[in-house]
Amino acid sequence: MTAESREGFERVAEIDLSHIRHNVKRLAELAAPAKLMAVVKADAYGHGAVPVAKAALESGAAWLGTAHVREALALREHGIDVALLAWLHTADTPFEAAIEADIDLGVSGWELPVIAEAAEKAAKTARIHLKVDTGLGRNGATMERLPSLLVEAQQLQSEGKIRVVGIFSHLAVADEPDRTETDDQIQVFREAIALTEAAGFHLEARHIANTPGTLSRPDAHFDLVRCGIGIYGLSPFADQSSEDLGLKPAMTLKARVANAKRVPAHQGVSYGLSYQTNEESILVDVPLGYADGIPRSATYAPVMINGNEFRSAGRIAMDQFMMDVGPDQDPEALIGQYAILFGENGPHVDEWAAACNTINYEIVTRISGRVPRRYIDGAWGRTDD
Ligand SMILES: *Cc1c(COP(=O)(O)O)cnc(C)c1O
């Protein structure tokens, strides 16, 4: 082992902020004149909410979005003072703190009186975006519920407790651009906007598009688009790559090879011995496992070492997984090399998603807090902090 390898990161998710900036710029240009909300929920899909939010704001994002109020409050605590929306609430959501921190709140229905009460305590008007279910069947008011919600909102707005500044919805199948349900959803959304405006509300922000909607449906842009996966450089479409979309994946996941050794033919590998070597071979131990967010369902997943691609062998364990790299490698030389699971100079996240029978969103988002994040800024700009 060299001194250099002892100083580096044993296991690291490297986030290239220059790629985040590139992707935000590209999506903001596509969305214009609509504005771009960078969706940084779930710790920015595993990339780190604060550094990603700052990079996004430097490169054209006008808004930030999170699912939970607590995620939004954490951004405020880091001095981020731009327009910020949170939309997924429960009876224990800290609404009063949200109103005090100027966080806009999505409202499906039941939250409205609760938020009005919190606004009264905070002695401050809450900024509300009404959420409409135009077809996703998740949260949001149904079109049947919307008229009564508008009446409630008129009353609370006249009392100065709330102000309805936006209306939004979420698309269900925009990642499959041929499906007609998106047309239906946009049509219902237009009806909801018309109803809301007819009720006397002046809407600053009408928004329905996620990343796939932003990329494939200019008629879904309205005033604002909410992009998550695209700002991380990943494609929401099954038949288009990051490169096809002009996006650059921002996360590289890698770890130093922990061990490598020669074993005989028919050596069982990892729990259950579900994999066996065909011949005398070299086994490599990569110190990333399901505690680090590597799905246990991964089978035959690709890993690059020194420009050579190998595959995972046998079950993913809590802390590590194994690879069979064949008989021709030098085990001594492999120990301490970087095994790149995906990202720069490695396989694509999409290949890991395929190997785990899931989507790229899940692969990056579930990389756990056990893996240190390291921020770089282009190939040469190190911004370790
Ligand atoms: C997560 C989320 C988004 C972002 O979706 P992407 O497909 O990652 O762009 C947008 N809007 C809402 C309501 C979301 O929950």
PDB file of N, CA and C and ligand atoms in Angstrom, residues 37 39 41 45 67 87 131 138 168-170 208-212 226-230 232 236 361, ligand 1:
ATOM      1  N   MET A  37     -37.213  25.114 -11.001  1.00  0.00           N
ATOM      2  CA  MET A  37     -37.075  24.734  -9.594  1.00  0.00           C
ATOM      3  C   MET A  37     -36.155  23.512  -9.544  1.00  0.00           C
ATOM      4  N   VAL A  39     -35.143  20.415  -7.678  1.00  0.00           N
ATOM      5  CA  VAL A  39     -35.719  19.573  -6.626  1.00  0.00           C
ATOM      6  C   VAL A  39     -34.569  18.876  -5.898  1.00  0.00           C
ATOM      7  N   LYS A  41     -34.925  17.314  -2.754  1.00  0.00           N
ATOM      8  CA  LYS A  41     -35.418  16.426  -1.692  1.00  0.00           C
ATOM      9  C   LYS A  41     -34.488  15.220  -1.556  1.00  0.00           C
ATOM     10  N   TYR A  45     -31.243  13.738  -3.923  1.00  0.00           N
ATOM     11  CA  TYR A  45     -31.159  12.399  -4.518  1.00  0.00           C
ATOM     12  C   TYR A  45     -29.810  11.742  -4.173  1.00  0.00           C
ATOM     13  N   ALA A  67     -39.585  17.686  -0.591  1.00  0.00           N
ATOM     14  CA  ALA A  67     -40.829  17.034  -0.191  1.00  0.00           C
ATOM     15  C   ALA A  67     -41.244  17.567   1.186  1.00  0.00           C
ATOM     16  N   TRP A  87     -43.916  20.146  -0.129  1.00  0.00           N
ATOM     17  CA  TRP A  87     -45.272  19.732  -0.499  1.00  0.00           C
ATOM     18  C   TRP A  87     -45.802  18.465   0.157  1.00  0.00           C
ATOM     19  N   LYS A 131     -52.369  22.116  -4.516  1.00  0.00           N
ATOM     20  CA  LYS A 131     -51.966  20.944  -5.293  1.00  0.00           C
ATOM     21  C   LYS A 131     -53.209  20.215  -5.797  1.00  0.00           C
ATOM     22  N   ARG A 138     -52.250  10.378  -6.315  1.00  0.00           N
ATOM     23  CA  ARG A 138     -51.425  10.401  -5.100  1.00  0.00           C
ATOM     24  C   ARG A 138     -51.984  11.518  -4.234  1.00  0.00           C
ATOM     25  N   PHE A 168     -50.306  23.698  -8.517  1.00  0.00           N
ATOM     26  CA  PHE A 168     -49.426  22.718  -9.168  1.00  0.00           C
ATOM     27  C   PHE A 168     -50.034  21.329  -9.166  1.00  0.00           C
ATOM     28  N   SER A 169     -49.412  20.477  -9.971  1.00  0.00           N
ATOM     29  CA  SER A 169     -49.813  19.084 -10.078  1.00  0.00           C
ATOM     30  C   SER A 169     -48.576  18.270 -10.456  1.00  0.00           C
ATOM     31  N   HIS A 170     -48.709  16.966 -10.522  1.00  0.00           N
ATOM     32  CA  HIS A 170     -47.539  16.117 -10.796  1.00  0.00           C
ATOM     33  C   HIS A 170     -47.919  15.098 -11.867  1.00  0.00           C
ATOM     34  N   ILE A 208     -46.412  22.014 -13.357  1.00  0.00           N
ATOM     35  CA  ILE A 208     -46.769  20.588 -13.425  1.00  0.00           C
ATOM     36  C   ILE A 208     -45.615  19.706 -13.902  1.00  0.00           C
ATOM     37  N   ALA A 209     -44.617  20.273 -14.594  1.00  0.00           N
ATOM     38  CA  ALA A 209     -43.602  19.423 -15.246  1.00  0.00           C
ATOM     39  C   ALA A 209     -42.500  18.992 -14.292  1.00  0.00           C
ATOM     40  N   ASN A 210     -42.183  17.702 -14.298  1.00  0.00           N
ATOM     41  CA  ASN A 210     -40.969  17.161 -13.690  1.00  0.00           C
ATOM     42  C   ASN A 210     -39.897  17.107 -14.790  1.00  0.00           C
ATOM     43  N   THR A 211     -38.800  16.392 -14.562  1.00  0.00           N
ATOM     44  CA  THR A 211     -37.755  16.339 -15.596  1.00  0.00           C
ATOM     45  C   THR A 211     -38.283  15.782 -16.922  1.00  0.00           C
ATOM     46  N   PRO A 212     -38.945  14.622 -16.934  1.00  0.00           N
ATOM     47  CA  PRO A 212     -39.398  14.130 -18.240  1.00  0.00           C
ATOM     48  C   PRO A 212     -40.396  15.070 -18.914  1.00  0.00           C
ATOM     49  N   ARG A 226     -40.264  21.721 -12.371  1.00  0.00           N
ATOM     50  CA  ARG A 226     -39.618  21.166 -11.172  1.00  0.00           C
ATOM     51  C   ARG A 226     -38.734  19.990 -11.580  1.00  0.00           C
ATOM     52  N   CYS A 227     -37.420  20.228 -11.627  1.00  0.00           N
ATOM     53  CA  CYS A 227     -36.524  19.163 -12.107  1.00  0.00           C
ATOM     54  C   CYS A 227     -35.691  18.561 -10.992  1.00  0.00           C
ATOM     55  N   GLY A 228     -35.732  17.256 -10.904  1.00  0.00           N
ATOM     56  CA  GLY A 228     -34.882  16.502  -9.998  1.00  0.00           C
ATOM     57  C   GLY A 228     -33.852  15.726 -10.796  1.00  0.00           C
ATOM     58  N   ILE A 229     -34.228  14.566 -11.269  1.00  0.00           N
ATOM     59  CA  ILE A 229     -33.260  13.617 -11.851  1.00  0.00           C
ATOM     60  C   ILE A 229     -32.376  14.250 -12.931  1.00  0.00           C
ATOM     61  N   GLY A 230     -32.922  15.157 -13.714  1.00  0.00           N
ATOM     62  CA  GLY A 230     -32.139  15.777 -14.792  1.00  0.00           C
ATOM     63  C   GLY A 230     -30.981  16.607 -14.272  1.00  0.00           C
ATOM     64  N   TYR A 232     -29.224  15.961 -11.834  1.00  0.00           N
ATOM     65  CA  TYR A 232     -28.168  15.023 -11.427  1.00  0.00           C
ATOM     66  C   TYR A 232     -27.536  14.327 -12.638  1.00  0.00           C
ATOM     67  N   PRO A 236     -34.608  10.256 -17.410  1.00  0.00           N
ATOM     68  CA  PRO A 236     -35.823   9.594 -16.922  1.00  0.00           C
ATOM     69  C   PRO A 236     -36.420   8.636 -17.951  1.00  0.00           C
ATOM     70  N   TYR A 361     -32.923   6.621 -10.472  1.00  0.00           N
ATOM     71  CA  TYR A 361     -33.296   7.442  -9.303  1.00  0.00           C
ATOM     72  C   TYR A 361     -32.954   6.703  -8.007  1.00  0.00           C
TER      73      TYR A 361
HETATM   74  C1  LIG B   1     -39.628  14.368  -6.925  1.00  0.00           C
HETATM   75  C2  LIG B   1     -40.569  15.334  -7.541  1.00  0.00           C
HETATM   76  C3  LIG B   1     -40.201  16.067  -8.688  1.00  0.00           C
HETATM   77  C4  LIG B   1     -38.926  15.817  -9.471  1.00  0.00           C
HETATM   78  O1  LIG B   1     -39.112  14.739 -10.358  1.00  0.00           O
HETATM   79  P1  LIG B   1     -37.973  14.291 -11.385  1.00  0.00           P
HETATM   80  O2  LIG B   1     -38.615  13.240 -12.204  1.00  0.00           O
HETATM   81  O3  LIG B   1     -36.843  13.781 -10.566  1.00  0.00           O
HETATM   82  O4  LIG B   1     -37.613  15.517 -12.166  1.00  0.00           O
HETATM   83  C5  LIG B   1     -41.069  17.047  -9.126  1.00  0.00           C
HETATM   84  N1  LIG B   1     -42.250  17.274  -8.488  1.00  0.00           N
HETATM   85  C6  LIG B   1     -42.639  16.563  -7.417  1.00  0.00           C
HETATM   86  C7  LIG B   1     -43.950  16.855  -6.785  1.00  0.00           C
HETATM   87  C8  LIG B   1     -41.830  15.556  -6.919  1.00  0.00           C
HETATM   88  O5  LIG B   1     -42.229  14.844  -5.857  1.00  0.00           O
END
